[in-house]
DNA sequence: CCATGTCAAGGTCAC
DNA sequence: GTGACCTTGACATGG
């Protein structure tokens, strides 16, 4: 918690206004071994940090890991996933963030029958708590569910869709980035805030879809030029986090002068 | 200093 | 079976 406060202070000083809070903030929070009342124990710190976020005009999000699968064909996996999603939601609730602070997941597996798997996602989504549903958003992946698949699920559930630019380059139906960005923008209501875009570029020499370790400056400039005039919040997916973030803000600032 | 490897709860898919 | 996945970070080791 102390580290989170320091990170957010760094962010404010460097103009980083959109930040993904680590899922490890409370280790093992959704695991059966957890018997510590962390919610009460840290309540005051959550409040203080939440006030700082609000005062600084920041937006935060969280991203559960690859084990959180709402559409699994195994009930226990689904149950564990709900517990994990509830944990993530609780953190954002304890911070007293508004519904623009999101918990973001992928649609999940295919299990040899994609339509069934998508249908299962929709049905399960509808059983989730209201608190969770107001925060949950889905992101396209590079293997199973394209942006258009996500939009199909949006049409059934109203869930907003996050665009991951690199995943889209690997798995698509021929749409350009500006086209899909326009599409996913329509899935975000005003209470959801600006559409979220996960930006990264291909790591040279790695498998297609592998995220670059650091910001590719010229690629990022080109991306911004392509989507000029559109409103969204960018989350960088890079290893060297703050270094690339500060660089990206410098570039975006120069572009929009 | 950098790169690499290992470990931490849980899943799924491609090879 | 194994590796890969930004959920990622900490830490050790070797160059």
XYZ file of N, CA and C (backbone and C1' of nucleotides) in Angstrom, chain A residues 20 63 66 207 211 237-238 241, chain C residues 3-10:
80
model
N -2.400 1.221 -14.079
C -2.927 -0.097 -13.720
C -2.365 -0.519 -12.374
N -6.073 -5.487 -13.830
C -6.106 -6.530 -14.856
C -5.775 -7.883 -14.245
N -4.119 -14.483 -16.210
C -4.643 -15.383 -17.241
C -5.425 -16.552 -16.672
N 7.842 -14.204 -31.207
C 6.645 -14.713 -31.871
C 5.675 -13.562 -32.137
N 4.720 -8.712 -26.959
C 4.799 -7.271 -26.715
C 6.247 -6.811 -26.635
N 1.734 -1.307 -22.775
C 2.085 -2.638 -22.318
C 3.546 -2.862 -22.652
N 4.379 -2.491 -21.700
C 5.833 -2.560 -21.851
C 6.444 -2.967 -20.523
N 7.798 0.158 -17.860
C 6.698 1.011 -17.418
C 6.908 2.522 -17.427
P 9.850 -26.045 -20.912
O 9.189 -24.899 -21.806
C 9.450 -24.862 -23.202
C 8.553 -23.850 -23.865
C 8.598 -22.475 -23.207
O 8.626 -21.501 -24.230
C 6.366 -23.253 -23.240
P 9.115 -20.041 -23.850
O 7.779 -19.201 -24.093
C 7.098 -19.286 -25.334
C 5.721 -18.695 -25.153
C 5.734 -17.454 -24.252
O 5.329 -16.314 -24.990
C 4.018 -18.982 -23.614
P 5.688 -14.888 -24.387
O 4.276 -14.399 -23.784
C 3.138 -14.242 -24.594
C 1.861 -14.363 -23.763
C 1.752 -13.379 -22.601
O 0.881 -12.300 -22.997
C 0.934 -15.560 -22.021
P 1.527 -11.229 -24.167
O 1.687 -9.881 -23.432
C 0.709 -9.476 -22.532
C 1.295 -9.582 -21.160
C 0.342 -9.314 -20.019
O -0.197 -10.522 -19.628
C 2.482 -8.362 -19.690
P -1.571 -10.605 -19.074
O -1.430 -10.047 -17.567
C -2.428 -9.185 -17.059
C -2.160 -8.941 -15.584
C -0.817 -8.276 -15.283
O -0.996 -6.885 -15.199
C -1.121 -10.222 -13.924
P 0.112 -5.755 -15.348
O 1.141 -6.431 -14.378
C 2.392 -6.707 -14.762
C 3.125 -7.249 -13.578
C 4.592 -7.056 -13.746
O 4.957 -5.745 -13.308
C 4.116 -9.189 -12.826
P 5.350 -4.965 -12.310
O 6.216 -5.828 -11.294
C 5.747 -5.809 -9.966
C 6.540 -6.753 -9.125
C 7.984 -6.309 -8.950
O 8.167 -6.067 -7.579
C 7.860 -8.626 -9.480
P 9.643 -5.648 -7.052
O 10.183 -7.049 -6.533
C 9.449 -7.751 -5.540
C 10.286 -8.904 -5.049
C 11.717 -8.512 -4.684
O 12.098 -9.207 -3.514
C 11.742 -10.145 -6.418
